[in-house]
Short mmCIF file of C-alpha atoms and ligand atoms in Angstrom, two decimals:
data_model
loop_
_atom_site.label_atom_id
_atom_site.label_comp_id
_atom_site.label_asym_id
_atom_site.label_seq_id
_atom_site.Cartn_x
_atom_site.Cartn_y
_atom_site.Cartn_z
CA UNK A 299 0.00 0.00 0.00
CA UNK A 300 1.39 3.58 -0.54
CA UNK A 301 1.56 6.61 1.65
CA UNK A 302 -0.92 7.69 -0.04
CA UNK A 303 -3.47 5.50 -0.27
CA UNK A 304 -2.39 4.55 3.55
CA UNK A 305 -3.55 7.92 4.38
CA UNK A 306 -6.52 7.96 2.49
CA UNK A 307 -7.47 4.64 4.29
CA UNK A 308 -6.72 6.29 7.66
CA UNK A 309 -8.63 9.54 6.69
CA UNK A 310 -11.83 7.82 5.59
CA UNK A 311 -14.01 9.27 7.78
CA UNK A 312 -13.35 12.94 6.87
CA UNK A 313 -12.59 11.44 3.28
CA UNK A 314 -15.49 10.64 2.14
CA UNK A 315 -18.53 12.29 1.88
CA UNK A 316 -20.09 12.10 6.07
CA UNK A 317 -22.90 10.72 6.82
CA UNK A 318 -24.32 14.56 7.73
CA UNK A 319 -23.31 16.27 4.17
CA UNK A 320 -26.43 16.73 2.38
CA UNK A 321 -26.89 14.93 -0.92
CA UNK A 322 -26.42 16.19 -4.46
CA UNK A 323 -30.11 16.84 -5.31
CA UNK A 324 -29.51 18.70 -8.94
CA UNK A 325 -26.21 17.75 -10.84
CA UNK A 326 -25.70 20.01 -13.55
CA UNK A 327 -22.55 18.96 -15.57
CA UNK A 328 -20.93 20.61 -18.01
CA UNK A 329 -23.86 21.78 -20.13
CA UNK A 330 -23.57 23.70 -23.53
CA UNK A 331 -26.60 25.53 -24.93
CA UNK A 332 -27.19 26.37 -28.27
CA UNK A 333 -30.11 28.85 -29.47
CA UNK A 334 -30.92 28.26 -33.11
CA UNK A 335 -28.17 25.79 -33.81
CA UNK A 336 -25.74 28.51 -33.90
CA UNK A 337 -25.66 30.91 -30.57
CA UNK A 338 -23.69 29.29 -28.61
CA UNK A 339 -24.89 30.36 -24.96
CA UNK A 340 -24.13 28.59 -22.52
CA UNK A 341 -19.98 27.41 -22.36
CA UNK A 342 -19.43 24.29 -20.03
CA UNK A 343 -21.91 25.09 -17.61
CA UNK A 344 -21.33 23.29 -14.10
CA UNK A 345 -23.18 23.53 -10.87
CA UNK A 346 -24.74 21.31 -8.01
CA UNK A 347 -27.57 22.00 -5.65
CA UNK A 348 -27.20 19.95 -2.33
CA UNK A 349 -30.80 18.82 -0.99
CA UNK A 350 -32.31 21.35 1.30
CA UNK A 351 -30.29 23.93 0.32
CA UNK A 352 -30.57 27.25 -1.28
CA UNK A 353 -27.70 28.08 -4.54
CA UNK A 354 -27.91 31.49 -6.07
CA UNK A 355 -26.95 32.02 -9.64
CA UNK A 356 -25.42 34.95 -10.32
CA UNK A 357 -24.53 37.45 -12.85
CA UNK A 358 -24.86 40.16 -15.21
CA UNK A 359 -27.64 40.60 -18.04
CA UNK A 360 -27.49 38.05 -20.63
CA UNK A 361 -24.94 35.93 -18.62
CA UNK A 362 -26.84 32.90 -19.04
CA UNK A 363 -28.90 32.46 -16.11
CA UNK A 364 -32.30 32.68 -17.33
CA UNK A 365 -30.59 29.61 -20.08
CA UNK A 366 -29.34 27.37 -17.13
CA UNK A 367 -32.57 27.32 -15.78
CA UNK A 368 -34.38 26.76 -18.66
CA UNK A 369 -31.89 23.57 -19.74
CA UNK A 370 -32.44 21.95 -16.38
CA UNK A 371 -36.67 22.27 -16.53
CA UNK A 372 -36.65 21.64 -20.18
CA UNK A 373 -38.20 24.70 -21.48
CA UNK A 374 -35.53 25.65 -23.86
CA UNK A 375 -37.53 23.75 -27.11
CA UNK A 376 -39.79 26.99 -26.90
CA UNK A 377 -36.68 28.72 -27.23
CA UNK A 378 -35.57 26.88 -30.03
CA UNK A 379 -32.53 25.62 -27.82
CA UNK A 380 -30.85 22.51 -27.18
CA UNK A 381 -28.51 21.29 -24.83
CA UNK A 382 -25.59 20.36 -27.25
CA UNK A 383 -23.08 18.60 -24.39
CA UNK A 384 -23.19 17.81 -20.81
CA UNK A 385 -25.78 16.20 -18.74
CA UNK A 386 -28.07 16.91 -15.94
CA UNK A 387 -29.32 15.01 -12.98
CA UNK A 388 -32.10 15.12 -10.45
CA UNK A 389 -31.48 12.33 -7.21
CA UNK A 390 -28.75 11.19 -9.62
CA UNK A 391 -31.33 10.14 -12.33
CA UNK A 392 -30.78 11.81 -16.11
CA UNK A 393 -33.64 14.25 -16.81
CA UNK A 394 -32.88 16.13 -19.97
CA UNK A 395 -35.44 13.76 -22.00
CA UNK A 396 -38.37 14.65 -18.91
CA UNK A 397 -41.42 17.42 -19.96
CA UNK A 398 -41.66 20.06 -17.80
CA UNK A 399 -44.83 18.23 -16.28
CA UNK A 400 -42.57 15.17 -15.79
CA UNK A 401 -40.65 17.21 -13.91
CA UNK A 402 -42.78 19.04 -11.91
CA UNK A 403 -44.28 15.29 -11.01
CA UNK A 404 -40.74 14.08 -9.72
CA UNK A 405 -40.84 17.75 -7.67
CA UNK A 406 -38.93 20.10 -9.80
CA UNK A 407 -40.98 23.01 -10.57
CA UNK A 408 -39.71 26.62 -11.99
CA UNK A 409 -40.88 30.16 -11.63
CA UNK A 410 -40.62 32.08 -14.66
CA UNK A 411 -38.68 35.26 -15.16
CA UNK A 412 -41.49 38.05 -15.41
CA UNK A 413 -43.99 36.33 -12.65
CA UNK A 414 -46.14 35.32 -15.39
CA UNK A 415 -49.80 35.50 -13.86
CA UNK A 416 -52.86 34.59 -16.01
CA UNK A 417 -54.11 38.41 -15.59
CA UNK A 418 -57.90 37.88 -16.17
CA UNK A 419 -58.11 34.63 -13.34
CA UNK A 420 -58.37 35.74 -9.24
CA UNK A 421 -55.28 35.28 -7.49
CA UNK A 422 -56.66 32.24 -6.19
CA UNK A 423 -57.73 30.80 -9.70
CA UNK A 424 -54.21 31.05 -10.35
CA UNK A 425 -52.82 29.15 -7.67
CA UNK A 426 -54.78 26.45 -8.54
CA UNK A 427 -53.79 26.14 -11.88
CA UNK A 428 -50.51 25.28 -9.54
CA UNK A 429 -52.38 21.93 -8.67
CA UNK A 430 -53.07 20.39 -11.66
CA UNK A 431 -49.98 19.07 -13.04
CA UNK A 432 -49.68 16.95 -10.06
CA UNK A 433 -53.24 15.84 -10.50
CA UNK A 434 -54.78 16.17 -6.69
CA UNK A 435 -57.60 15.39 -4.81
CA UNK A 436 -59.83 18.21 -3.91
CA UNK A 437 -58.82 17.46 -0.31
CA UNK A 438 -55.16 17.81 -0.83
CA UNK A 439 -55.85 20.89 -3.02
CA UNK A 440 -57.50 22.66 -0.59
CA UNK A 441 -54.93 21.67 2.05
CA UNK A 442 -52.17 22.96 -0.59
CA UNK A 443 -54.01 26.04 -0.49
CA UNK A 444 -54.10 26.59 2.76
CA UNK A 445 -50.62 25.81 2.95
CA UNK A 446 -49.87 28.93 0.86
CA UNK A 447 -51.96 31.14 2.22
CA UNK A 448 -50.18 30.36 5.62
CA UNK A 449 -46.68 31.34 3.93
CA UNK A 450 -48.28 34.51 1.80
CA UNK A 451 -51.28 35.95 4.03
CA UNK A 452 -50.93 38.91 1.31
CA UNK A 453 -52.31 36.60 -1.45
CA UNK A 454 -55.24 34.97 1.38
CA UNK A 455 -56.28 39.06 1.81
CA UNK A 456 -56.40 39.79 -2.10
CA UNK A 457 -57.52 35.88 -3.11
CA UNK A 458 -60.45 37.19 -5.17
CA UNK A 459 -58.21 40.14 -6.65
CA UNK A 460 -58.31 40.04 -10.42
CA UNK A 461 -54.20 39.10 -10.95
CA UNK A 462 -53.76 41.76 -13.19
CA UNK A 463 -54.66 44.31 -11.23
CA UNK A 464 -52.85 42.91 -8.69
CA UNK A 465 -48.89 44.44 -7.72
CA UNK A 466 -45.79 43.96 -8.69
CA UNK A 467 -45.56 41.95 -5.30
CA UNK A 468 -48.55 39.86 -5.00
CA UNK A 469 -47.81 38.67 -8.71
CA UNK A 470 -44.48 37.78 -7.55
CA UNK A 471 -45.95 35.78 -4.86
CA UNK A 472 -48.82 34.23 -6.63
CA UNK A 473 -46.17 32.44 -8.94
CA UNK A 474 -44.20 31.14 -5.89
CA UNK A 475 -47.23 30.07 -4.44
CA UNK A 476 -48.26 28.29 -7.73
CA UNK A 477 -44.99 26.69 -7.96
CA UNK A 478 -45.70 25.79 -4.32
CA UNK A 479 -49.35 23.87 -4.62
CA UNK A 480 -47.41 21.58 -6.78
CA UNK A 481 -45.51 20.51 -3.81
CA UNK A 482 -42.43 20.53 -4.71
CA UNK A 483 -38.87 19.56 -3.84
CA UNK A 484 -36.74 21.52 -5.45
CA UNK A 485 -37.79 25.03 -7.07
CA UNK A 486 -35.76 26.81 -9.57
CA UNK A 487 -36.45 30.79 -9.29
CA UNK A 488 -35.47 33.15 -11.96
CA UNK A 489 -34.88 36.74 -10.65
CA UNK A 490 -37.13 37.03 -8.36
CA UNK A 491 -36.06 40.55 -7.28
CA UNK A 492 -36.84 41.71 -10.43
CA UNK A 493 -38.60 45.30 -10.97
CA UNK A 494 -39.78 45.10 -7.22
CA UNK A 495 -39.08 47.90 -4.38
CA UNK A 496 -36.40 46.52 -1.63
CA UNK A 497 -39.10 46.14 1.25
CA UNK A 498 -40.73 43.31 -0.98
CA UNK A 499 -38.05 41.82 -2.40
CA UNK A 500 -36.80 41.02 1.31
CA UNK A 501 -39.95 40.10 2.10
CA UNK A 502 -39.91 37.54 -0.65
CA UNK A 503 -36.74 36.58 0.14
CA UNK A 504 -37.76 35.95 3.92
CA UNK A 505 -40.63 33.50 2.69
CA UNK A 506 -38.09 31.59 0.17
CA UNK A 507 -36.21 31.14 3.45
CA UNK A 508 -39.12 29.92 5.51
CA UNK A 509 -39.90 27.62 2.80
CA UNK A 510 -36.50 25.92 2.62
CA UNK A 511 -36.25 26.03 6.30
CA UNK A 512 -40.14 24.49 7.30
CA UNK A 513 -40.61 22.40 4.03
CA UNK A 514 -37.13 21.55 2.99
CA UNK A 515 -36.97 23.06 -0.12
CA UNK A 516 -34.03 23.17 -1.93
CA UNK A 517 -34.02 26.42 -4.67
CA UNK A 518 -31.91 27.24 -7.02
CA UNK A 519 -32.37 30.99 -7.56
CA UNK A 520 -30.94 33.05 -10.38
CA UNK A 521 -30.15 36.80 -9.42
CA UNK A 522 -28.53 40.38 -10.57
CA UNK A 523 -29.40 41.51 -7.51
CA UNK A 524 -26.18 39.75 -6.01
CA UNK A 525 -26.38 41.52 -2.55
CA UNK A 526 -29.92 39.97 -1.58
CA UNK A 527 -29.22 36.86 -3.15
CA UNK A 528 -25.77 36.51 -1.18
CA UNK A 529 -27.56 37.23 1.96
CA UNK A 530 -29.71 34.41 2.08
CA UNK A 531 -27.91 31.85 -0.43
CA UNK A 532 -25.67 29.05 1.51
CA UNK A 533 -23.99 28.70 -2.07
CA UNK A 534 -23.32 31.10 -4.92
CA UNK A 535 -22.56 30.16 -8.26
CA UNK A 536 -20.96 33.48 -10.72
CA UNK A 537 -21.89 33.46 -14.37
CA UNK A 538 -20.33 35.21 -16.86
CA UNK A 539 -20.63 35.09 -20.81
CA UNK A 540 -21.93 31.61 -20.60
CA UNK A 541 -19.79 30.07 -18.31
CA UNK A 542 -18.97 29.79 -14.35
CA UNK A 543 -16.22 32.16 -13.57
CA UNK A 544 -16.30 31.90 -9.41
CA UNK A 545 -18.05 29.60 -7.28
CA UNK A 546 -17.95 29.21 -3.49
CA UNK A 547 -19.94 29.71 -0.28
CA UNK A 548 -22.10 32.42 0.03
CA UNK A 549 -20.72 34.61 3.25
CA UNK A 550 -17.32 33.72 1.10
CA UNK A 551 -18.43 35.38 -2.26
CA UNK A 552 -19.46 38.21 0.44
CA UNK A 553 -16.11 38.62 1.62
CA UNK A 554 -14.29 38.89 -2.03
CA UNK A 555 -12.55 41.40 -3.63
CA UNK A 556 -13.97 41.00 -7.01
CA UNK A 557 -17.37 40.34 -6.19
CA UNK A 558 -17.56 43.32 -3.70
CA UNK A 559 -16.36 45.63 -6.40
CA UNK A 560 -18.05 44.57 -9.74
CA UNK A 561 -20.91 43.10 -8.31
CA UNK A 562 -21.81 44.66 -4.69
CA UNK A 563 -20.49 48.28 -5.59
CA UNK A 564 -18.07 48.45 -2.55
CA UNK A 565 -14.71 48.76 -3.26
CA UNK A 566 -12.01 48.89 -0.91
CA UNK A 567 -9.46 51.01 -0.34
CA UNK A 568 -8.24 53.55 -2.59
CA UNK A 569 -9.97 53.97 -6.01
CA UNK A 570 -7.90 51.47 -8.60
CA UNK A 571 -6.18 52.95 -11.41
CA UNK A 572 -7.66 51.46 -15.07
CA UNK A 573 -3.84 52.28 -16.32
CA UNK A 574 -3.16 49.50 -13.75
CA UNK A 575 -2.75 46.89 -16.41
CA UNK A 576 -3.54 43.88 -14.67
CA UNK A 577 -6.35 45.76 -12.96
CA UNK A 578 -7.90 46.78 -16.02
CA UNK A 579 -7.78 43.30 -18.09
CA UNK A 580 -9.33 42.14 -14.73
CA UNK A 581 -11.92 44.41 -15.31
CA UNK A 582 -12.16 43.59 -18.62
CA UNK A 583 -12.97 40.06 -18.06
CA UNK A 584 -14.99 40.48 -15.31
CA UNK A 585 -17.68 43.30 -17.05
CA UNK A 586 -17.02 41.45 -20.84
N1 LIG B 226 -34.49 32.48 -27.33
C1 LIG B 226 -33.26 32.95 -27.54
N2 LIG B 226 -32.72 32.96 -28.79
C2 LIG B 226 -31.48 33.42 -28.99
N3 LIG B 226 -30.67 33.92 -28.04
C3 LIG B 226 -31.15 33.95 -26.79
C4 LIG B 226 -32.46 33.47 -26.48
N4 LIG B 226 -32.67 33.64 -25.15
C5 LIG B 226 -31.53 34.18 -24.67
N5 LIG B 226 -30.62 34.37 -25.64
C6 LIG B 226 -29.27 34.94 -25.48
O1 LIG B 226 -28.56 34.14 -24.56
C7 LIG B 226 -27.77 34.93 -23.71
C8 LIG B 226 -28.08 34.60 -22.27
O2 LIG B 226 -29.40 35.00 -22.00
P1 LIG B 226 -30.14 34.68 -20.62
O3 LIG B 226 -31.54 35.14 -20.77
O4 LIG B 226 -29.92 33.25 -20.26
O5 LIG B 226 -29.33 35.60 -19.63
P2 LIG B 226 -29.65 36.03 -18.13
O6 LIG B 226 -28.41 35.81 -17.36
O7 LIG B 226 -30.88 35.36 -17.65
O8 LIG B 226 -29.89 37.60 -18.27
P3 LIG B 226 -30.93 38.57 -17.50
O9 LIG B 226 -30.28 38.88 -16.18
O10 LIG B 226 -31.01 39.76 -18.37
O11 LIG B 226 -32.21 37.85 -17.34
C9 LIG B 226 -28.03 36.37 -24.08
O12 LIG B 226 -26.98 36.81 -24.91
C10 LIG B 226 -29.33 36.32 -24.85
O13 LIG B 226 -29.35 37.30 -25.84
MG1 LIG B 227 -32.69 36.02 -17.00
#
């Protein structure tokens, strides 16, 4: 036996993967994304989601967020994309050949980009629109109802609001909550900040938490808005021009240099020069 392999024998324990770590719930491997078999999108694209936890996907406009998301729920065919390389798994079981409503059966459910709200059905028509892809008794819809209303009292005030009339906000929340009466396991969020004033947006962000932390959901959450998303992430993922330039814990991302000063608008210390070469190609990369 070598020293090496003697020491991994010794070391098992902290080796390999304890008993505690949470499982890989979405494996996203290397994925390239095409858009009408020539726009090459997304570059390589790698990222994991541990069950019960919450992974923010960062970065700019047009990074490839919105893509990522759409490649792991299968709505890219709308798109006219494919995923070109790579593969994806869900509880370590290949789903890029799965509908969306396969998906949402095996508990995989996204909320669109935009909120998306059927504007002429009540709030509460819309959540239940929620329930039907998982086929469900009217006893467990009801219960799934009531289950949302607990997390958004906001949408239990308003149910017989007319959606499009209806905030910014409570849209927002509607779609969460229809992702929610599907019952879901894992929920893939696509900026949900987006367009909303900072009170809401935390208090969105304060019910994603409650969700993950009373129902064990696990959410994968794509997000300009680093600063929120850091906040209540465990894991942050960077994207940039299609592919994954930084990964790492979230209170980590926080903490570094180049994420504080392209993305979180602190910078530290005295003002960089952009004649500072090395600074500047940094830059460069980092805004490209
Ligand atoms: N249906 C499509 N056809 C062709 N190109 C597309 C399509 N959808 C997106 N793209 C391109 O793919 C790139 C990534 O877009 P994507 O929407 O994934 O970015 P994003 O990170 O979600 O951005 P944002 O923060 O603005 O939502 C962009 O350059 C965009 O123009
Ligand atoms: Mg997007």
């Amino acid at each position: 036996m070598t020293a090496a392999t003697t020491a991994a024998s010794t070391a098992a324990p902290a080796a390999s993967p304890s008993a505690d770590a949470p499982k890989v719930l979405l494996d996203v491997n290397g994925i390239e994304v095409i858009y009408n078999h020539v726009i090459l999108v997304l570059k390589g694209v790698s990222l994991q989601v541990p069950e019960g936890k919450i992974v923010a996907l960062l970065g700019a406009n047009g990074a490839g967020k919105t893509t990522t998301l759409r490649a792991i729920s299968n709505l890219l065919k709308g798109e006219r994309g494919d995923v070109t390389k790579g593969h994806i798994q869900y509880r370590g079981q290949r789903i890029e050949r799965l509908s969306p409503a396969e998906l949402v059966k095996r508990g995989v459910v996204q909320v669109m980009e935009g909120r998306h709200c059927f504007a002429h059905l009540t709030i509460e028509e819309n959540l239940l629109t929620g329930a039907y892809t998982r086929s469900m008794s009217r006893g467990d819809t009801t219960a799934a109802l009531e289950r949302v209303y607990q997390y958004f009292p906001r949408l239990k005030q308003r149910r017989a609001s007319q959606s499009g009339y209806t905030s910014g906000g409570e849209q927002q929340m509607t779609a969460i909550g229809r992702a929610l009466m599907a019952n879901p396991n894992m929920i893939l969020l696509d900026e949900p900040s987006m367009g909303l004033a900072p009170q809401i947006v935390e208090e969105i962000f304060e019910i994603v938490r409650d969700l993950n932390q009373r129902e064990r959901v696990s959410f994968l959450l794509a997000e300009q808005n680093t600063n929120i998303a850091l906040r209540y992430a465990d894991y942050g993922y960077i994207l940039e021009n299609g592919r994954v330039m930084m990964d790492g814990a979230a209170l980590d991302l926080a903490q570094n240099e180049d994420v504080k000063e392209f993305y979180l608008g602190i910078s530290s210390g005295e003002r960089k020069s952009f004649r500072d070469n090395k600074f500047y190609r940094r830059r460069k990369r980092w805004l490209a």
